[in-house]
Coordinates of C-alpha atoms in Angstrom, one line a residue:
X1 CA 61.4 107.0 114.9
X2 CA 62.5 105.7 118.1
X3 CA 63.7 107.5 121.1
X4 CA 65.2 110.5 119.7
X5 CA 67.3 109.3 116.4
X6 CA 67.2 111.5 113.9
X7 CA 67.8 109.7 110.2
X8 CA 68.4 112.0 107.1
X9 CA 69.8 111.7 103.6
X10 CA 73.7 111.3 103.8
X11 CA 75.0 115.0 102.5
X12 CA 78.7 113.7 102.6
X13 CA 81.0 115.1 99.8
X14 CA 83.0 111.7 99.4
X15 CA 83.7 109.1 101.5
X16 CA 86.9 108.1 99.3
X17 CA 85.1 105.1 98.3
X18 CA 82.6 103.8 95.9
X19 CA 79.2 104.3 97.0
X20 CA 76.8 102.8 94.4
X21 CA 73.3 104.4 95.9
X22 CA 72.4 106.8 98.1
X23 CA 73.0 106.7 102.1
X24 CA 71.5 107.7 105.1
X25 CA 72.9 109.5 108.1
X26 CA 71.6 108.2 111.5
X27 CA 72.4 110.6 114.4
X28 CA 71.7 108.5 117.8
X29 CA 71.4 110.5 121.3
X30 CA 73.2 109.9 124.7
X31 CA 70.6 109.6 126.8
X32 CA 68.0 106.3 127.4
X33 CA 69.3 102.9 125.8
X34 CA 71.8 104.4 123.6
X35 CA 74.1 105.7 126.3
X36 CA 74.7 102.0 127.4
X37 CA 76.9 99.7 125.5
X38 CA 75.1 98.0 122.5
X39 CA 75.0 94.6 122.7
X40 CA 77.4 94.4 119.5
X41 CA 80.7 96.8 120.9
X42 CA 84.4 96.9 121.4
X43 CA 85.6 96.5 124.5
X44 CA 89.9 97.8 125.2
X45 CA 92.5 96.6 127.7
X46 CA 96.2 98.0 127.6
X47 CA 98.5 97.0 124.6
X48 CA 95.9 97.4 122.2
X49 CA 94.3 94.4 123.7
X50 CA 91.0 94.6 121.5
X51 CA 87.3 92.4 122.4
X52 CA 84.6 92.0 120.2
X53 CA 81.3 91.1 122.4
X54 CA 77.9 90.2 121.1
X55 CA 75.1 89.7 123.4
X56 CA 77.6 89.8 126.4
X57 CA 79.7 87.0 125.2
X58 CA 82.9 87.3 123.6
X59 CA 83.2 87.0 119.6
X60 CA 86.9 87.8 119.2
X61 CA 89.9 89.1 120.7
X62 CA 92.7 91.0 119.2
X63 CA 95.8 91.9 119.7
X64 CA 98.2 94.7 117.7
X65 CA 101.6 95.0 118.3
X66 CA 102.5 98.2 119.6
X67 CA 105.0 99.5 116.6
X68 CA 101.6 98.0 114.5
X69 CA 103.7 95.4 112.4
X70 CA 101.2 92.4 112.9
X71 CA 98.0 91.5 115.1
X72 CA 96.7 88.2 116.2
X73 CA 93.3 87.0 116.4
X74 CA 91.0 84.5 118.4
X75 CA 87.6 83.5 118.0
X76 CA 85.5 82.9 120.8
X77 CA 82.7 79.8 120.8
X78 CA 79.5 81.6 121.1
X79 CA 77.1 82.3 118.4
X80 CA 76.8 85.2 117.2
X81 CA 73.1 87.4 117.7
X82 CA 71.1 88.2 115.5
X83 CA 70.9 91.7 115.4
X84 CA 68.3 92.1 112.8
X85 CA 65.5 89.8 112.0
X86 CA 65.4 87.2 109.8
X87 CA 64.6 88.2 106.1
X88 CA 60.9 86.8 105.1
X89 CA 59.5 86.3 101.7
X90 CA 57.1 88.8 101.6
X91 CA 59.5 91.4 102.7
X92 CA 62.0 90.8 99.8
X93 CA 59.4 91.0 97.3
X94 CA 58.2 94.2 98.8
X95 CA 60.8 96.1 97.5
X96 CA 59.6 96.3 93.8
X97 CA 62.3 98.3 92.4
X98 CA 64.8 97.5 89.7
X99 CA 67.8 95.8 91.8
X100 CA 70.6 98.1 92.5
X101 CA 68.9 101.1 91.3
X102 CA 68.4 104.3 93.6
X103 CA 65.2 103.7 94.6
X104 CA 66.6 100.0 95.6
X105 CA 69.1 101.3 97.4
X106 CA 66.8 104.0 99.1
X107 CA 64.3 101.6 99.7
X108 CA 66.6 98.7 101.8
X109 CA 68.7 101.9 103.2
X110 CA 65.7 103.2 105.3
X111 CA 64.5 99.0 106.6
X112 CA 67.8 98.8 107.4
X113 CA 68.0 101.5 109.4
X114 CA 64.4 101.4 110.8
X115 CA 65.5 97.4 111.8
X116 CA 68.7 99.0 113.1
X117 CA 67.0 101.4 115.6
X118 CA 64.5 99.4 116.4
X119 CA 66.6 96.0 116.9
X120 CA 66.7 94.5 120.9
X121 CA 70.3 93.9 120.3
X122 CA 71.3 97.1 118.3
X123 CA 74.8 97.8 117.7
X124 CA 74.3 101.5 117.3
X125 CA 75.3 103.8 120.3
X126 CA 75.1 106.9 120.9
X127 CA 76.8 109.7 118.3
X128 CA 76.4 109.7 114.2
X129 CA 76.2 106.6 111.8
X130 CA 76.7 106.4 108.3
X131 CA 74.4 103.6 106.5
X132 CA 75.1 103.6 102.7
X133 CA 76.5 101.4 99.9
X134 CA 79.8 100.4 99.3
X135 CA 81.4 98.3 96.3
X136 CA 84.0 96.0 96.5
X137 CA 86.9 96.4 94.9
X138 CA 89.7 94.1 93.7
X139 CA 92.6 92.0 96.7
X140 CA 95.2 94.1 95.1
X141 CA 94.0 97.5 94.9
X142 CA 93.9 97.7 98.7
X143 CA 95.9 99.3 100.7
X144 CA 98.9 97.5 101.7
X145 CA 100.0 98.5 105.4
X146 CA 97.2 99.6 107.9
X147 CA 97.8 103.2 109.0
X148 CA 98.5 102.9 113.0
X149 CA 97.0 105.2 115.4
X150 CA 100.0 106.7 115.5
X151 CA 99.8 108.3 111.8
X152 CA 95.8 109.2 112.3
X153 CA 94.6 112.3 111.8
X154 CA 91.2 112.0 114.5
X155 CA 88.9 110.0 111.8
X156 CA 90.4 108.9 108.6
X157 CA 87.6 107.4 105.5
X158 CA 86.6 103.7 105.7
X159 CA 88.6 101.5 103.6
X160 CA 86.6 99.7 100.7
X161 CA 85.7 96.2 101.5
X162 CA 87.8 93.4 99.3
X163 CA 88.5 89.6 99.4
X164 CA 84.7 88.5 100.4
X165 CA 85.6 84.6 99.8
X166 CA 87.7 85.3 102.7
X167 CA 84.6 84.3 105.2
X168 CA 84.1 81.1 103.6
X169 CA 87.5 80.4 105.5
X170 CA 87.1 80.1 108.8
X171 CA 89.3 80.2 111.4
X172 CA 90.0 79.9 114.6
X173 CA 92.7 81.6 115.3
X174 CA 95.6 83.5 113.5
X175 CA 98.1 85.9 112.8
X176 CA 98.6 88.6 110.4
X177 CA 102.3 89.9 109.8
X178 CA 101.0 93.2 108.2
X179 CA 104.3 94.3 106.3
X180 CA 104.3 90.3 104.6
X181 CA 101.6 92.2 101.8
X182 CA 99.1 89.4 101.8
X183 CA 95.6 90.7 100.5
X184 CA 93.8 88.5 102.6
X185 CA 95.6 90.8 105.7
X186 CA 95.1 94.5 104.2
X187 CA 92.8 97.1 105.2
X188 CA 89.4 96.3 104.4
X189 CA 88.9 92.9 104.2
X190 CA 85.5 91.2 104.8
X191 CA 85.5 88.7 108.0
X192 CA 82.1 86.7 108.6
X193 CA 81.5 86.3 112.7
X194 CA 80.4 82.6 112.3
X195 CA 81.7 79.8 110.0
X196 CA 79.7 79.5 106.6
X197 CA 76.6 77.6 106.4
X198 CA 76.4 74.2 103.9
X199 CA 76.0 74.8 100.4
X200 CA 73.5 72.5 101.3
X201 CA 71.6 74.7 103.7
X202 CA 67.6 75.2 102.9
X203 CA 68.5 79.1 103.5
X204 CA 71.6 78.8 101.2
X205 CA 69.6 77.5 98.4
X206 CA 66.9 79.5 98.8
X207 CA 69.5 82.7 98.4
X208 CA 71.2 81.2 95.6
X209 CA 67.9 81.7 93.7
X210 CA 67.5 85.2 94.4
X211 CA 71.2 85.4 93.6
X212 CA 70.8 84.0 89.9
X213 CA 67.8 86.1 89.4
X214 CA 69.4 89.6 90.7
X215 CA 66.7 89.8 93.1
X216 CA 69.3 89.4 96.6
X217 CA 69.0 91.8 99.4
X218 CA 72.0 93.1 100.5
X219 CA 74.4 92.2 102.9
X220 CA 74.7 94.5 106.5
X221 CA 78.9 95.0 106.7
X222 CA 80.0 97.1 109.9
X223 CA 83.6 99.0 109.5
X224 CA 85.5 98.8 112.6
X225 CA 88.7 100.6 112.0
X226 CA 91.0 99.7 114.5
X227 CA 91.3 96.4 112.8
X228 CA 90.9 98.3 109.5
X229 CA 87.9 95.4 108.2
X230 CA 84.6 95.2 107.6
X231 CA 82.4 92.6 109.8
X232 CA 79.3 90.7 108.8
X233 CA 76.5 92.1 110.6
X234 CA 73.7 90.4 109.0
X235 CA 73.5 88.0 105.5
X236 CA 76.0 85.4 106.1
X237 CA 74.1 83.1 104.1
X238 CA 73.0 85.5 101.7
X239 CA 76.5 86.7 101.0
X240 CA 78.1 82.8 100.8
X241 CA 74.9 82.2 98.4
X242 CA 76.3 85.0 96.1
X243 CA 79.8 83.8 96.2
X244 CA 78.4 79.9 95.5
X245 CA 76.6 81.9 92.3
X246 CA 79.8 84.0 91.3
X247 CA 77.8 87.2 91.4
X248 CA 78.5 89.8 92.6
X249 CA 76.8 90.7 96.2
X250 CA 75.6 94.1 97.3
X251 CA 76.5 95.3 99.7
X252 CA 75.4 97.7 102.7
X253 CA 78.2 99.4 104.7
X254 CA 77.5 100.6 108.3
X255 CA 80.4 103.0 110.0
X256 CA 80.5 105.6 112.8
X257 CA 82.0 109.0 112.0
X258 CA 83.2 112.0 113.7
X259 CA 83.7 115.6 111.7
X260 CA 87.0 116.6 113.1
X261 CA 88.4 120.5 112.2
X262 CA 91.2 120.3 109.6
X263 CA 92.8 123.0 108.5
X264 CA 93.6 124.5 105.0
X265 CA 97.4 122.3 103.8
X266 CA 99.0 123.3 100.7
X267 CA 100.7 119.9 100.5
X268 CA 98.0 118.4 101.0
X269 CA 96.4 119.8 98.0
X270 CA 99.4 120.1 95.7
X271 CA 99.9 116.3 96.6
X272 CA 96.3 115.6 95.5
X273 CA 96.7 117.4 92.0
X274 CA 100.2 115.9 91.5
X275 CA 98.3 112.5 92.1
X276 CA 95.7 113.1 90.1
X277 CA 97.9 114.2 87.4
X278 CA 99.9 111.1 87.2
X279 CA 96.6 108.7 87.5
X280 CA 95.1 110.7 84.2
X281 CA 98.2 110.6 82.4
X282 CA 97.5 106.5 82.6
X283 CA 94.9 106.7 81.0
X284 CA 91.3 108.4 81.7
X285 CA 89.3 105.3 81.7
X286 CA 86.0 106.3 83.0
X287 CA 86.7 103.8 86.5
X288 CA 90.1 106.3 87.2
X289 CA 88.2 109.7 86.7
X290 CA 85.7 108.2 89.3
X291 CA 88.5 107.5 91.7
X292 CA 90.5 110.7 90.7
X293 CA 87.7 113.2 91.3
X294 CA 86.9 110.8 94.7
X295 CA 90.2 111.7 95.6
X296 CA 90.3 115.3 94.6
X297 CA 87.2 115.8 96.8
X298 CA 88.3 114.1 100.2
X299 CA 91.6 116.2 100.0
X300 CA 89.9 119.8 99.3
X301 CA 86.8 119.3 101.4
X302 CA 87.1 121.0 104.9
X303 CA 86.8 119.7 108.2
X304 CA 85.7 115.9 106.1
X305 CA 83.8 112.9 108.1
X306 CA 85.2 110.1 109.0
X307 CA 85.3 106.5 111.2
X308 CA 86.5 106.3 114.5
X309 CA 85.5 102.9 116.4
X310 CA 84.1 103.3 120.1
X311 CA 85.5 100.7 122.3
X312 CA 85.1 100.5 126.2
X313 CA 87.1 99.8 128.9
X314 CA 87.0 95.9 129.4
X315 CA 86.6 95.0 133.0
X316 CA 89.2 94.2 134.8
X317 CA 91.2 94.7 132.4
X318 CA 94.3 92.4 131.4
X319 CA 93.3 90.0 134.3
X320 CA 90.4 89.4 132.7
X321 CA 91.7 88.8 129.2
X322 CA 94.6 86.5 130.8
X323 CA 92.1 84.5 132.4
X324 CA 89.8 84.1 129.5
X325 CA 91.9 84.0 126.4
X326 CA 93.9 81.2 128.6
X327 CA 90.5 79.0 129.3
X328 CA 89.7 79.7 125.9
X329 CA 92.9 77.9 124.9
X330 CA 92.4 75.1 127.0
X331 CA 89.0 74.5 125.7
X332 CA 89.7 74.6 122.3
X333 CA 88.5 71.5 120.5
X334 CA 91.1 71.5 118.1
X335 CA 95.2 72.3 118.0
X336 CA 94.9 76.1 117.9
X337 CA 98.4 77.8 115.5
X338 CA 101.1 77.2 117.1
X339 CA 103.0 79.9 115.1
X340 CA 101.1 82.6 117.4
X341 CA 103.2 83.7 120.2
X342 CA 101.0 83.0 122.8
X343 CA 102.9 84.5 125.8
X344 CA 102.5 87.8 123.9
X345 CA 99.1 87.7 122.7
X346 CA 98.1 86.5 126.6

């Protein structure tokens, strides 16, 4: 394929999430391009001081308090890369099968990936990927309190994406108290990394067409779980086309993953059945056996994948945040909130 990555079916057991198609598993070496940081990464400074940089200019910064009560966020002003080409005509059509189908999924699964590996600005580094379909599921069946570093066991599941109307609010900057239960602030939501285009875009229309006649590609989401969301890599438009047509978009979830040891836990398990026992006694809808026996598997399968985030050190560390969240603030073009507590974010 392309300098050593290896790409196979994904053989994972459960992810603890709806996965609608097949996946693939992309295993990337440390050695050539891939041991450098991609041009889409995480960068870290002290204090959970969090930067997300695309193409060697800042997208965000982040910052978690330390007991992980709440986080504030600020956008940079660059535009965001492209790190996939632009969709053409001829390429949509050439997937011929029956939308959302297996073979669908199969089919956009490996030209992702092939457009993944082969991208100038790739976001993959080196270590295993996970490139497979995910559903979105209702605001308030999230999770309500992301789980702090603290509480990890190395590698926890990704969170299912939720609120995607939430990119067609853009903004600059804000804060997220994360015990205040808001859906728009729990684990999984879906952020867009540039403000939405007009509903009066050539591109927008075009994708509202293939929206009303089933026929849109899917949209490329990356997991990054120390924020506990999902980012728009690629199909901005194509996902604000969907939401314009109140369809429902499909989506393509893209997550690194380690597979720690775990041993054997007799709570654990017991706490799994008793779970499962109470969700049945509900009501076995079809939709609860699907999430019970999801459930069941994640908690008896040993040593099970899942998503830890790579971030590097950022140079120069918390000089170099003061000095550019600060100019970032004084070249803001409009009031930024002024309910963030700016001395502590800075």
């Amino acid at each position: 394929m392309n300098a050593g990555v290896s790409i196979v079916a994904d053989d994972t057991r459960s992810w603890g999430l709806e996965t609608p198609g097949p996946g693939l598993l992309l295993h990337v070496p440390a050695a050539g391009r891939w041991a450098r940081r991609p041009a889409v990464h995480l960068e870290a400074a002290p204090d959970y001081r969090i930067r997300l940089r695309g193409a060697g200019q800042t997208l965000l910064w982040a910052r978690i308090d330390s007991y992980w009560d709440r986080a504030a966020f600020l956008r940079g002003t660059a535009p965001v890369p492209h790190v996939l080409p632009a969709l053409s005509a001829p390429e949509v059509r050439a997937v011929e099968a029956a939308p959302g189908t297996e073979p669908w999924w199969e089919a956009w699964a490996w030209r992702v990936a092939r457009a993944l590996v082969e991208a100038p600005l790739s976001v993959l580094h080196s270590g295993s990927w996970c490139l497979r379909p995910v559903r979105a599921i209702a605001a308030e069946k999230s999770e309500r309190h992301p789980v702090s570093p603290m509480e990890w066991g190395f590698g926890q599941p990704p969170m299912p994406p939720h609120s995607l109307s939430a990119v067609t609010r853009f903004l600059h900057a804000w804060n997220e108290d994360w015990w205040d239960a808001r859906t728009e602030h729990t684990p999984g939501v879906v952020l867009g990394l540039r403000a939405p285009s007009s509903a009066e875009d050539g591109r927008v229309k075009s994708w509202r067409k293939r929206a009303r006649d089933g026929t849109l590609p899917p949209v490329l989401l990356l997991y990054v779980d120390i924020l506990a969301k999902w980012l728009v890599l690629d199909g901005h438009d194509r996902l604000h086309a969907a939401l314009l047509e109140g369809v429902e978009p499909q989506l393509l979830g893209l997550w690194p993953f380690v597979t720690p040891p775990r041993a054997a836990s007799a709570v654990r398990e017991e706490g799994a059945l008793f779970s499962a026992e109470f969700q049945l006694r509900a009501g076995a809808t079809p939709e609860t056996v699907d999430r019970v026996n999801r459930m069941l598997l994640l908690n008896f399968t040993p040593d099970p994948r899942g998503t830890v985030s790579r971030a590097w050190p950022l140079p120069r560390g918390r000089a170099a945040w003061r000095e550019e969240v600060s100019a970032r603030r004084r070249g803001a073009p409009s009031p930024l909130p002024d309910d963030i507590d700016w001395d502590w974010f800075t």
